[in-house]
Short mmCIF file of C-alpha atoms in Angstrom, two decimals:
data_model
loop_
_atom_site.label_atom_id
_atom_site.label_comp_id
_atom_site.label_asym_id
_atom_site.label_seq_id
_atom_site.Cartn_x
_atom_site.Cartn_y
_atom_site.Cartn_z
CA UNK A 886 128.57 125.87 106.78
CA UNK A 887 132.16 126.69 106.03
CA UNK A 888 131.45 127.02 102.31
CA UNK A 889 128.67 128.08 99.94
CA UNK A 890 125.95 125.90 98.45
CA UNK A 891 127.21 126.94 95.02
CA UNK A 892 130.81 125.83 95.45
CA UNK A 893 130.11 122.54 97.27
CA UNK A 894 127.71 121.49 94.49
CA UNK A 895 129.58 122.97 91.50
CA UNK A 896 133.26 123.03 92.46
CA UNK A 897 133.56 119.57 94.03
CA UNK A 898 135.01 116.35 92.64
CA UNK A 899 133.55 114.19 95.42
CA UNK A 900 130.64 114.94 97.76
CA UNK A 901 130.36 113.12 101.07
CA UNK A 902 126.79 113.11 102.39
CA UNK A 903 126.55 111.96 106.02
CA UNK A 904 123.24 111.47 107.84
CA UNK A 905 121.34 113.67 105.41
CA UNK A 906 118.57 113.08 102.88
CA UNK A 907 118.57 116.47 101.13
CA UNK A 908 116.19 115.53 98.33
CA UNK A 909 113.45 115.18 100.96
CA UNK A 910 114.62 117.47 103.76
CA UNK A 911 116.32 120.23 101.71
CA UNK A 912 115.06 119.70 98.16
CA UNK A 913 116.75 122.71 96.53
CA UNK A 914 120.18 121.56 97.73
CA UNK A 915 119.23 117.93 97.03
CA UNK A 916 118.48 118.78 93.41
CA UNK A 917 121.85 120.53 93.10
CA UNK A 918 123.66 117.50 94.55
CA UNK A 919 121.94 115.29 91.97
CA UNK A 920 122.98 117.74 89.22
CA UNK A 921 126.58 117.67 90.51
CA UNK A 922 126.62 113.88 90.19
CA UNK A 923 125.17 114.17 86.67
CA UNK A 924 128.05 116.51 85.79
CA UNK A 925 130.58 113.93 86.98
CA UNK A 926 131.10 114.44 90.73
CA UNK A 927 131.43 111.23 92.73
CA UNK A 928 129.07 110.74 95.67
CA UNK A 929 129.66 108.99 99.00
CA UNK A 930 126.46 108.39 100.97
CA UNK A 931 126.82 107.50 104.66
CA UNK A 932 123.29 106.70 105.81
CA UNK A 933 121.41 103.76 107.37
CA UNK A 934 118.71 104.00 104.68
CA UNK A 935 118.57 103.61 100.94
CA UNK A 936 117.78 107.28 100.35
CA UNK A 937 117.09 108.19 96.72
CA UNK A 938 120.59 109.63 96.21
CA UNK A 939 122.15 106.34 97.36
CA UNK A 940 121.31 104.90 93.92
CA UNK A 941 123.63 107.55 92.43
CA UNK A 942 126.48 106.97 94.91
CA UNK A 943 129.86 105.48 94.10
CA UNK A 944 129.89 104.21 97.69
CA UNK A 945 126.95 103.81 100.06
CA UNK A 946 127.96 102.97 103.62
CA UNK A 947 124.67 101.71 105.08
CA UNK A 948 125.92 101.91 108.63
CA UNK A 949 124.15 100.96 111.84
CA UNK A 950 122.39 103.98 113.45
CA UNK A 951 124.46 105.62 116.18
CA UNK A 952 127.89 104.60 114.86
CA UNK A 953 128.99 107.85 113.16
CA UNK A 954 131.97 108.42 115.47
CA UNK A 955 133.29 104.90 114.81
CA UNK A 956 132.87 105.47 111.06
CA UNK A 957 134.86 108.73 111.17
CA UNK A 958 137.60 107.19 113.30
CA UNK A 959 137.83 104.31 110.84
CA UNK A 960 138.18 106.73 107.93
CA UNK A 961 141.01 108.55 109.73
CA UNK A 962 142.72 105.25 110.56
CA UNK A 963 142.83 104.52 106.81
CA UNK A 964 144.02 108.07 106.00
CA UNK A 965 147.00 107.55 108.32
CA UNK A 966 147.76 103.91 107.49
CA UNK A 967 147.71 104.57 103.73
CA UNK A 968 149.45 107.97 104.04
CA UNK A 969 146.54 109.88 102.55
CA UNK A 970 146.89 112.74 105.04
CA UNK A 971 147.88 116.32 104.18
CA UNK A 972 151.18 116.61 106.08
CA UNK A 973 151.71 120.29 105.24
CA UNK A 974 148.21 121.34 106.35
CA UNK A 975 148.50 119.35 109.58
CA UNK A 976 151.92 120.77 110.39
CA UNK A 977 151.17 124.40 109.58
CA UNK A 978 147.52 124.81 110.51
CA UNK A 979 146.60 122.31 113.26
CA UNK A 980 147.50 121.04 116.69
CA UNK A 981 146.93 117.88 118.76
CA UNK A 982 147.38 115.58 115.75
CA UNK A 983 149.45 113.05 117.69
CA UNK A 984 146.62 112.56 120.20
CA UNK A 985 144.23 112.07 117.29
CA UNK A 986 146.57 109.57 115.68
CA UNK A 987 146.80 107.62 118.93
CA UNK A 988 143.01 107.57 119.33
CA UNK A 989 142.21 106.20 115.87
CA UNK A 990 144.97 103.57 115.64
CA UNK A 991 142.67 100.92 117.13
CA UNK A 992 139.82 101.74 114.74
CA UNK A 993 140.91 99.39 111.98
CA UNK A 994 138.58 98.94 109.00
CA UNK A 995 137.72 95.45 110.21
CA UNK A 996 136.84 96.62 113.73
CA UNK A 997 134.82 99.56 112.43
CA UNK A 998 133.05 97.35 109.90
CA UNK A 999 131.91 95.15 112.77
CA UNK A 1000 130.66 98.13 114.82
CA UNK A 1001 128.93 99.80 111.86
CA UNK A 1002 127.76 96.60 110.14
CA UNK A 1003 129.43 97.53 106.84
CA UNK A 1004 132.02 96.04 104.48
CA UNK A 1005 135.61 97.05 105.43
CA UNK A 1006 136.57 97.24 101.74
CA UNK A 1007 133.75 99.72 101.11
CA UNK A 1008 135.07 101.83 104.01
CA UNK A 1009 138.54 101.79 102.43
CA UNK A 1010 137.05 102.74 99.08
CA UNK A 1011 135.21 105.70 100.64
CA UNK A 1012 138.32 106.85 102.51
CA UNK A 1013 140.50 106.76 99.39
CA UNK A 1014 137.88 108.50 97.27
CA UNK A 1015 137.41 111.36 99.75
CA UNK A 1016 141.08 111.80 100.72
CA UNK A 1017 142.52 111.76 97.20
CA UNK A 1018 139.93 114.09 95.65
CA UNK A 1019 141.16 117.61 95.00
CA UNK A 1020 137.90 119.16 96.20
CA UNK A 1021 135.51 117.25 98.45
CA UNK A 1022 132.99 118.74 100.89
CA UNK A 1023 131.31 116.97 103.78
CA UNK A 1024 127.59 117.70 104.05
CA UNK A 1025 125.68 116.51 107.10
CA UNK A 1026 122.38 116.94 108.91
CA UNK A 1027 120.27 115.48 111.74
CA UNK A 1028 121.51 111.95 111.13
CA UNK A 1029 124.78 113.14 112.70
CA UNK A 1030 123.54 115.56 115.37
CA UNK A 1031 120.49 113.78 116.83
CA UNK A 1032 122.43 111.30 118.96
CA UNK A 1033 123.66 111.48 122.52
CA UNK A 1034 127.15 111.73 120.95
CA UNK A 1035 126.00 114.12 118.20
CA UNK A 1036 128.45 116.90 119.01
CA UNK A 1037 131.33 114.42 118.95
CA UNK A 1038 130.01 113.19 115.60
CA UNK A 1039 130.31 116.71 114.18
CA UNK A 1040 133.78 117.15 115.68
CA UNK A 1041 134.81 113.84 114.14
CA UNK A 1042 133.77 115.02 110.68
CA UNK A 1043 135.82 118.18 111.25
CA UNK A 1044 138.79 116.03 112.28
CA UNK A 1045 138.46 114.12 109.00
CA UNK A 1046 138.40 117.29 106.91
CA UNK A 1047 141.45 118.76 108.66
CA UNK A 1048 143.43 115.54 108.36
CA UNK A 1049 143.23 115.66 104.57
CA UNK A 1050 143.46 119.47 104.27
CA UNK A 1051 139.93 120.01 102.99
CA UNK A 1052 138.97 123.13 104.94
CA UNK A 1053 139.39 126.76 103.84
CA UNK A 1054 139.21 125.95 100.13
CA UNK A 1055 136.48 126.09 97.46
CA UNK A 1056 134.51 122.89 97.03
CA UNK A 1057 135.54 121.59 100.46
CA UNK A 1058 134.71 122.19 104.10
CA UNK A 1059 132.28 120.87 106.71
CA UNK A 1060 128.75 121.88 105.87
CA UNK A 1061 125.71 121.35 108.09
CA UNK A 1062 122.44 121.76 106.20
CA UNK A 1063 119.93 123.70 108.27
CA UNK A 1064 116.41 122.33 108.44
CA UNK A 1065 114.42 125.55 108.45
CA UNK A 1066 114.80 128.96 106.86
CA UNK A 1067 116.14 130.88 109.86
CA UNK A 1068 117.64 128.23 112.16
CA UNK A 1069 121.04 129.69 111.38
CA UNK A 1070 119.78 133.21 112.09
CA UNK A 1071 118.39 132.20 115.49
CA UNK A 1072 121.73 130.68 116.48
CA UNK A 1073 123.56 133.76 115.18
CA UNK A 1074 121.44 136.04 117.37
CA UNK A 1075 122.41 134.38 120.64
CA UNK A 1076 119.64 131.81 121.06
CA UNK A 1077 122.09 129.63 123.00
CA UNK A 1078 122.07 130.29 126.76
CA UNK A 1079 125.83 130.74 126.95
CA UNK A 1080 126.24 133.28 124.14
CA UNK A 1081 125.30 136.72 122.92
CA UNK A 1082 124.87 137.49 119.23
CA UNK A 1083 127.62 136.35 116.89
CA UNK A 1084 128.70 133.51 119.24
CA UNK A 1085 130.20 135.86 121.83
CA UNK A 1086 130.56 133.75 124.96
CA UNK A 1087 129.10 135.20 128.16
CA UNK A 1088 132.11 134.09 130.20
CA UNK A 1089 134.73 135.55 127.84
CA UNK A 1090 136.43 138.58 129.44
CA UNK A 1091 134.90 141.88 128.36
CA UNK A 1092 131.85 140.45 126.54
CA UNK A 1093 129.29 140.86 129.33
CA UNK A 1094 130.60 144.35 130.10
CA UNK A 1095 130.27 145.37 126.44
CA UNK A 1096 126.59 144.43 126.34
CA UNK A 1097 125.88 146.00 129.73
CA UNK A 1098 127.34 149.27 128.46
CA UNK A 1099 125.45 149.10 125.15
CA UNK A 1100 122.13 148.35 126.81
CA UNK A 1101 122.57 150.43 129.97
CA UNK A 1102 121.58 147.60 132.30
CA UNK A 1103 123.22 145.09 134.62
CA UNK A 1104 123.06 141.58 133.12
CA UNK A 1105 122.98 138.15 134.71
CA UNK A 1106 126.53 136.75 134.37
CA UNK A 1107 125.43 133.11 134.73
CA UNK A 1108 125.04 130.72 131.82
CA UNK A 1109 121.38 129.83 131.30
CA UNK A 1110 119.53 126.57 130.67
CA UNK A 1111 119.28 124.87 127.28
CA UNK A 1112 115.77 124.24 125.97
CA UNK A 1113 115.70 120.48 126.47
CA UNK A 1114 116.98 120.89 130.05
CA UNK A 1115 114.11 123.25 130.87
CA UNK A 1116 111.48 120.50 130.88
CA UNK A 1117 112.77 118.52 133.90
CA UNK A 1118 113.10 121.83 135.78
CA UNK A 1119 109.40 122.51 135.18
CA UNK A 1120 108.58 119.33 137.08
CA UNK A 1121 110.85 120.20 140.01
CA UNK A 1122 109.51 123.75 140.22
CA UNK A 1123 112.84 125.37 139.36
CA UNK A 1124 111.08 126.81 136.30
CA UNK A 1125 107.64 128.24 137.14
CA UNK A 1126 106.91 130.34 134.05
CA UNK A 1127 107.45 129.63 130.37
CA UNK A 1128 107.38 131.72 127.18
CA UNK A 1129 107.46 129.73 123.92
CA UNK A 1130 107.98 131.59 120.67
CA UNK A 1131 107.03 129.75 117.47
CA UNK A 1132 107.86 126.26 118.73
CA UNK A 1133 105.69 123.16 119.08
CA UNK A 1134 107.52 120.80 121.45
CA UNK A 1135 104.44 118.60 121.93
CA UNK A 1136 104.89 117.67 118.27
CA UNK A 1137 108.67 117.89 117.90
CA UNK A 1138 110.33 116.96 121.21
CA UNK A 1139 110.96 113.35 122.27
CA UNK A 1140 108.93 111.43 124.85
CA UNK A 1141 105.70 113.38 124.31
CA UNK A 1142 104.04 112.17 127.53
CA UNK A 1143 106.90 113.75 129.48
CA UNK A 1144 106.66 117.05 127.53
CA UNK A 1145 102.93 117.38 128.24
CA UNK A 1146 103.45 116.58 131.92
CA UNK A 1147 106.07 119.36 132.12
CA UNK A 1148 103.90 121.95 130.35
CA UNK A 1149 101.04 121.20 132.74
CA UNK A 1150 103.37 121.64 135.73
CA UNK A 1151 104.37 125.29 135.17
CA UNK A 1152 102.42 128.01 136.99
CA UNK A 1153 102.11 130.22 133.91
CA UNK A 1154 102.66 129.45 130.25
CA UNK A 1155 102.41 131.97 127.39
CA UNK A 1156 103.01 131.27 123.70
CA UNK A 1157 103.57 133.54 120.68
CA UNK A 1158 102.09 131.59 117.74
CA UNK A 1159 100.41 131.72 114.34
CA UNK A 1160 98.13 128.71 114.84
CA UNK A 1161 96.45 126.70 117.59
CA UNK A 1162 99.24 124.13 117.70
CA UNK A 1163 99.27 121.09 119.98
CA UNK A 1164 101.55 123.01 122.35
CA UNK A 1165 99.39 126.16 122.25
CA UNK A 1166 96.47 124.12 123.63
CA UNK A 1167 98.28 124.00 126.99
CA UNK A 1168 99.04 127.74 127.16
CA UNK A 1169 97.40 130.16 129.60
CA UNK A 1170 97.82 133.04 127.12
CA UNK A 1171 98.29 132.92 123.35
CA UNK A 1172 99.79 136.01 121.73
CA UNK A 1173 98.98 136.16 117.99
CA UNK A 1174 102.25 136.61 116.11
CA UNK A 1175 102.87 137.20 112.43
CA UNK A 1176 104.27 135.02 109.70
CA UNK A 1177 107.30 135.77 107.54
CA UNK A 1178 105.05 137.34 104.87
CA UNK A 1179 103.59 139.87 107.30
CA UNK A 1180 106.73 141.55 108.64
CA UNK A 1181 110.10 143.10 107.79
CA UNK A 1182 113.48 141.72 108.75
CA UNK A 1183 116.16 139.28 107.67
CA UNK A 1184 116.68 135.53 107.42
CA UNK A 1185 120.13 133.93 107.60
CA UNK A 1186 120.17 130.78 105.51
CA UNK A 1187 122.21 127.60 105.80
CA UNK A 1188 125.31 129.15 104.15
CA UNK A 1189 125.41 132.14 106.58
CA UNK A 1190 123.80 134.40 103.97
CA UNK A 1191 121.80 137.24 105.55
CA UNK A 1192 118.91 138.13 103.23
CA UNK A 1193 116.13 140.69 103.47
CA UNK A 1194 112.56 139.64 104.17
CA UNK A 1195 109.97 142.22 103.16
CA UNK A 1196 106.37 142.56 104.23
CA UNK A 1197 104.18 141.19 101.45
CA UNK A 1198 100.63 141.19 102.84
CA UNK A 1199 98.35 142.94 105.31
CA UNK A 1200 95.87 140.75 107.17
CA UNK A 1201 92.83 141.51 109.30
CA UNK A 1202 92.88 140.84 113.03
CA UNK A 1203 94.93 141.68 116.07
CA UNK A 1204 98.27 140.10 115.22
CA UNK A 1205 101.51 141.90 116.10
CA UNK A 1206 105.14 141.61 114.98
CA UNK A 1207 107.18 139.54 117.41
CA UNK A 1208 109.50 142.49 118.04
CA UNK A 1209 106.47 144.56 119.17
CA UNK A 1210 105.39 141.73 121.49
CA UNK A 1211 108.85 141.37 123.03
CA UNK A 1212 109.25 145.12 123.49
CA UNK A 1213 105.82 145.52 125.11
CA UNK A 1214 106.51 142.66 127.54
CA UNK A 1215 109.80 144.30 128.53
CA UNK A 1216 108.08 147.65 129.03
CA UNK A 1217 105.28 146.15 131.11
CA UNK A 1218 107.75 144.22 133.26
CA UNK A 1219 109.55 147.44 134.19
CA UNK A 1220 112.40 147.56 131.69
CA UNK A 1221 111.84 150.68 129.53
CA UNK A 1222 112.51 149.82 125.91
CA UNK A 1223 111.83 151.90 122.77
CA UNK A 1224 109.93 150.43 119.84
CA UNK A 1225 112.64 150.13 117.18
CA UNK A 1226 112.06 149.48 113.50
CA UNK A 1227 113.52 146.25 112.05
CA UNK A 1228 116.21 148.37 110.35
CA UNK A 1229 117.14 150.00 113.68
CA UNK A 1230 117.32 146.60 115.35
CA UNK A 1231 119.69 145.41 112.61
CA UNK A 1232 121.87 148.49 113.21
CA UNK A 1233 122.00 147.66 116.92
CA UNK A 1234 122.97 144.06 116.10
CA UNK A 1235 125.80 145.37 113.91
CA UNK A 1236 127.00 147.72 116.66
CA UNK A 1237 127.58 144.91 119.19
CA UNK A 1238 128.37 141.95 116.92
CA UNK A 1239 131.74 142.00 115.13
CA UNK A 1240 130.75 139.35 112.57
CA UNK A 1241 127.68 141.43 111.60
CA UNK A 1242 129.32 144.87 111.80
CA UNK A 1243 129.01 145.50 108.05
CA UNK A 1244 125.39 144.36 107.64
CA UNK A 1245 122.43 146.76 107.55
CA UNK A 1246 119.04 146.89 105.86
CA UNK A 1247 120.27 149.84 103.80
CA UNK A 1248 123.20 147.83 102.50
CA UNK A 1249 121.13 144.67 101.92
CA UNK A 1250 118.68 146.79 99.91
CA UNK A 1251 121.42 148.47 97.87
CA UNK A 1252 122.43 147.87 94.27
CA UNK A 1253 125.86 146.78 95.56
CA UNK A 1254 124.34 143.66 97.12
CA UNK A 1255 121.70 143.34 94.38
CA UNK A 1256 119.43 141.03 96.31
CA UNK A 1257 122.15 138.45 96.98
CA UNK A 1258 122.53 139.14 100.71
CA UNK A 1259 125.80 139.14 102.64
CA UNK A 1260 127.56 136.18 104.25
CA UNK A 1261 128.96 136.70 107.72
CA UNK A 1262 131.60 137.33 108.92
CA UNK A 1263 131.06 140.78 107.40
CA UNK A 1264 133.19 142.94 109.66
CA UNK A 1265 132.87 146.45 108.20
CA UNK A 1266 130.63 148.54 105.95
CA UNK A 1267 132.94 147.97 102.98
CA UNK A 1268 133.59 144.26 103.72
CA UNK A 1269 132.23 142.00 100.93
CA UNK A 1270 131.24 139.17 103.27
CA UNK A 1271 132.88 135.76 103.66
CA UNK A 1272 131.85 133.01 101.23
CA UNK A 1273 134.45 130.52 102.52
CA UNK A 1274 135.53 130.40 106.15
CA UNK A 1275 138.94 129.48 107.62
CA UNK A 1276 140.92 130.52 104.54
CA UNK A 1277 144.58 130.57 105.60
CA UNK A 1278 143.77 130.60 109.32
CA UNK A 1279 141.16 129.26 111.74
CA UNK A 1280 139.20 131.56 114.01
CA UNK A 1281 141.06 130.11 117.02
CA UNK A 1282 144.42 130.21 115.23
CA UNK A 1283 145.29 126.54 114.84
CA UNK A 1284 142.65 123.93 114.07
CA UNK A 1285 142.34 121.61 117.07
CA UNK A 1286 142.03 117.86 116.56
CA UNK A 1287 139.43 116.71 119.11
CA UNK A 1288 139.65 112.92 119.57
CA UNK A 1289 136.38 111.14 120.37
CA UNK A 1290 135.97 107.48 121.21
CA UNK A 1291 132.94 105.58 119.93
CA UNK A 1292 130.25 105.17 122.58
CA UNK A 1293 127.18 103.01 121.79
CA UNK A 1294 123.74 104.62 121.74
CA UNK A 1295 121.99 104.98 125.08
CA UNK A 1296 119.20 102.57 124.13
CA UNK A 1297 119.92 99.21 122.56
CA UNK A 1298 117.46 96.61 121.24
CA UNK A 1299 116.69 93.61 123.43
CA UNK A 1300 114.32 90.64 123.46
CA UNK A 1301 111.31 92.81 124.35
CA UNK A 1302 112.14 95.71 121.99
CA UNK A 1303 114.18 94.02 119.24
CA UNK A 1304 114.11 96.73 116.54
CA UNK A 1305 115.87 100.09 116.19
CA UNK A 1306 113.73 103.01 115.02
CA UNK A 1307 115.08 106.17 113.37
CA UNK A 1308 113.07 109.31 112.52
CA UNK A 1309 113.31 111.98 109.83
CA UNK A 1310 111.59 114.27 107.36
CA UNK A 1311 109.58 113.61 104.23
CA UNK A 1312 109.48 115.82 101.15
CA UNK A 1313 105.80 116.77 101.29
CA UNK A 1314 105.59 118.14 104.83
CA UNK A 1315 107.47 120.81 106.73
CA UNK A 1316 108.52 119.90 110.26
CA UNK A 1317 105.48 119.82 112.58
CA UNK A 1318 102.98 120.43 109.76
CA UNK A 1319 101.89 123.74 111.33
CA UNK A 1320 101.49 125.13 107.81
CA UNK A 1321 101.69 122.22 105.37
CA UNK A 1322 99.20 120.18 107.41
CA UNK A 1323 96.62 122.85 106.64
CA UNK A 1324 97.06 122.39 102.89
CA UNK A 1325 94.50 119.89 101.61
CA UNK A 1326 96.33 119.07 98.39
CA UNK A 1327 99.52 118.12 100.28
CA UNK A 1328 97.51 115.93 102.66
CA UNK A 1329 96.04 114.12 99.66
CA UNK A 1330 99.58 113.15 98.63
CA UNK A 1331 100.97 112.42 102.12
CA UNK A 1332 98.25 112.44 104.74
CA UNK A 1333 99.28 109.87 107.35
CA UNK A 1334 102.22 108.45 109.23
CA UNK A 1335 103.99 105.23 108.29
CA UNK A 1336 106.82 102.99 109.41
CA UNK A 1337 109.42 101.60 107.02
CA UNK A 1338 110.20 98.03 108.01
CA UNK A 1339 112.58 95.60 106.34
CA UNK A 1340 110.94 92.75 104.41
CA UNK A 1341 112.72 90.11 106.50
CA UNK A 1342 111.35 91.57 109.75
CA UNK A 1343 107.88 92.01 108.26
CA UNK A 1344 107.80 88.38 107.11
CA UNK A 1345 108.71 87.16 110.61
CA UNK A 1346 105.88 89.24 112.06
CA UNK A 1347 103.36 88.35 109.35
CA UNK A 1348 102.99 92.01 108.36
CA UNK A 1349 101.84 92.92 104.86
CA UNK A 1350 102.73 96.13 103.04
CA UNK A 1351 100.12 98.83 103.68
CA UNK A 1352 98.47 97.36 106.77
CA UNK A 1353 98.21 99.21 110.09
CA UNK A 1354 100.59 98.05 112.84
CA UNK A 1355 101.21 98.86 116.48
CA UNK A 1356 104.59 100.28 117.49
CA UNK A 1357 105.68 100.31 121.13
CA UNK A 1358 108.74 101.58 123.02
CA UNK A 1359 109.50 101.89 126.72
CA UNK A 1360 107.66 105.24 126.65
CA UNK A 1361 104.47 104.69 124.69
CA UNK A 1362 102.47 103.07 121.90
CA UNK A 1363 101.31 104.42 118.53
CA UNK A 1364 99.83 103.01 115.34
CA UNK A 1365 100.91 103.62 111.75
CA UNK A 1366 100.83 102.10 108.28
CA UNK A 1367 103.58 99.62 107.41
CA UNK A 1368 105.75 100.25 104.36
CA UNK A 1369 107.53 96.97 103.74
CA UNK A 1370 110.70 97.28 101.66
CA UNK A 1371 114.49 97.09 101.81
CA UNK A 1372 115.24 100.77 102.51
CA UNK A 1373 116.51 99.89 105.99
CA UNK A 1374 118.61 96.93 107.08
CA UNK A 1375 117.00 94.04 108.96
CA UNK A 1376 116.41 95.03 112.57
CA UNK A 1377 115.98 98.70 111.67
CA UNK A 1378 112.88 100.83 111.03
CA UNK A 1379 112.28 104.44 110.05
CA UNK A 1380 109.39 106.85 110.66
CA UNK A 1381 108.62 110.47 109.68
CA UNK A 1382 108.13 112.84 112.63
CA UNK A 1383 105.77 115.21 110.79
CA UNK A 1384 102.35 113.80 111.60
CA UNK A 1385 100.18 114.28 114.67
CA UNK A 1386 98.66 110.79 114.55
CA UNK A 1387 101.32 108.12 114.65
CA UNK A 1388 104.04 110.55 115.71
CA UNK A 1389 107.19 108.61 116.71
CA UNK A 1390 108.13 111.29 119.26
CA UNK A 1391 105.71 109.59 121.68
CA UNK A 1392 108.20 106.72 121.58
CA UNK A 1393 111.60 108.42 121.33
CA UNK A 1394 114.10 108.52 124.16
CA UNK A 1395 114.83 111.86 125.81
CA UNK A 1396 118.48 110.91 126.33
CA UNK A 1397 120.48 114.06 125.54
CA UNK A 1398 123.83 114.90 123.99
CA UNK A 1399 126.16 115.79 126.87
CA UNK A 1400 127.30 119.02 125.16
CA UNK A 1401 124.53 120.34 122.87
CA UNK A 1402 121.65 118.70 124.83
CA UNK A 1403 120.14 117.53 121.54
CA UNK A 1404 117.86 114.48 122.01
CA UNK A 1405 118.75 111.06 120.58
CA UNK A 1406 115.92 110.87 118.03
CA UNK A 1407 117.81 108.52 115.73
CA UNK A 1408 118.06 105.42 117.93
CA UNK A 1409 114.97 104.15 119.76
CA UNK A 1410 114.32 100.50 120.68
CA UNK A 1411 110.84 99.38 119.63
CA UNK A 1412 108.65 96.37 118.92
CA UNK A 1413 106.23 96.24 116.00
CA UNK A 1414 103.09 94.10 116.24
CA UNK A 1415 100.47 93.04 113.73
CA UNK A 1416 97.05 94.38 114.69
#
């Protein structure tokens, strides 16, 4: 996120919500968005479903799944044609605008309306509302990223914000909403195979050498393999051993049959887990880790805010902190490594990560911070942190317009599989239900999977609201309860990915984004049959 949760929900005149249902997926932020609208902010919802917030929107663009890039290009076409662009910002702070202008000239509102299945006048209304507002943030989530063109979708939203000068100011920016409490922190710590902590690229001159010197060891200079690309390599034998840490790909990754086949293929599989998850059942060794309440450390939340996590409980048994597990494995594999405290680990992070140089447990615990945490970049011990990024200047100098042409989703409906299925979260459950699924009271409220199907499609198929149906894709078959309504357009369905029984990931395509390697969860061709 370029901005803070506070300023995008309290400083904004217009909020653009793209591919995100925060009231269900991020309810604290969702509540604040609803409060912003109650205070007078206008809301633009860009989403294929009638999410609850759509009823509060000035404009709801109920676009066809997989057409985000076309939508963004259409918005920019209108910005240019109606001279809604910020000429000064473009001239002083960006480059490659002419290429962008050339790309979007063919994306007229009428053409985009046809691609996205929306009203061209509604697109114009949204473009004018966003461009002419003094302060207007873009907020987005998995509805943008979980496509084979997801990265280009994010870049397109950034292009939009730059074109109207809405980056580097309060109440503006491009703001991804993270789905779990430390997703941001994992990315920040170098969980990508091409980066060290703080997004320091392995192949950038001097970076590898800096870490080799700090750690006193020669490091592999080659870029590694992204998580979703590991699975095919398990089948070919390129990957023979696997360590999974707090992840349940049997529940959360697409094309579940394929995931299980890959896990069975590796010679040795170890998992560090809290529970006997579906993935843990395939492991050769399970190492009992600890939950957030049983250890010290930090979480970095969706707005880059690093906050202290303190040990709250002691439990019986032989669990260990993950840092102890990692250190012991390194020691036993011949790489001598001291057991550092969480505070010492944070100091080491600060010593090799410029954007974290001013962050320490001591400072996070101090009266100066007063429990509020620090937002990176925080580049020195007296630096206050950075609430808003790109003020006055971008990290790369000039903001780069990155043109992207619309490319249809990898899988399209046909006579055999005539419906499009999307997936997402529901309010009651948390991701793969590893914790919430063990809470009886929550299961009483939301205990089983379902499929939202448009009334017109249900009538054709003779399906009644509440009855069990069979759902089939090119990769598998599941059953779930039908929820017949008008939340989705005709030809489109939606399912939650939380549940074990009736999990749509058995059906989803494992087509991947060419850059991020994120799967295309949001567009899957299916057929629904009455049982």
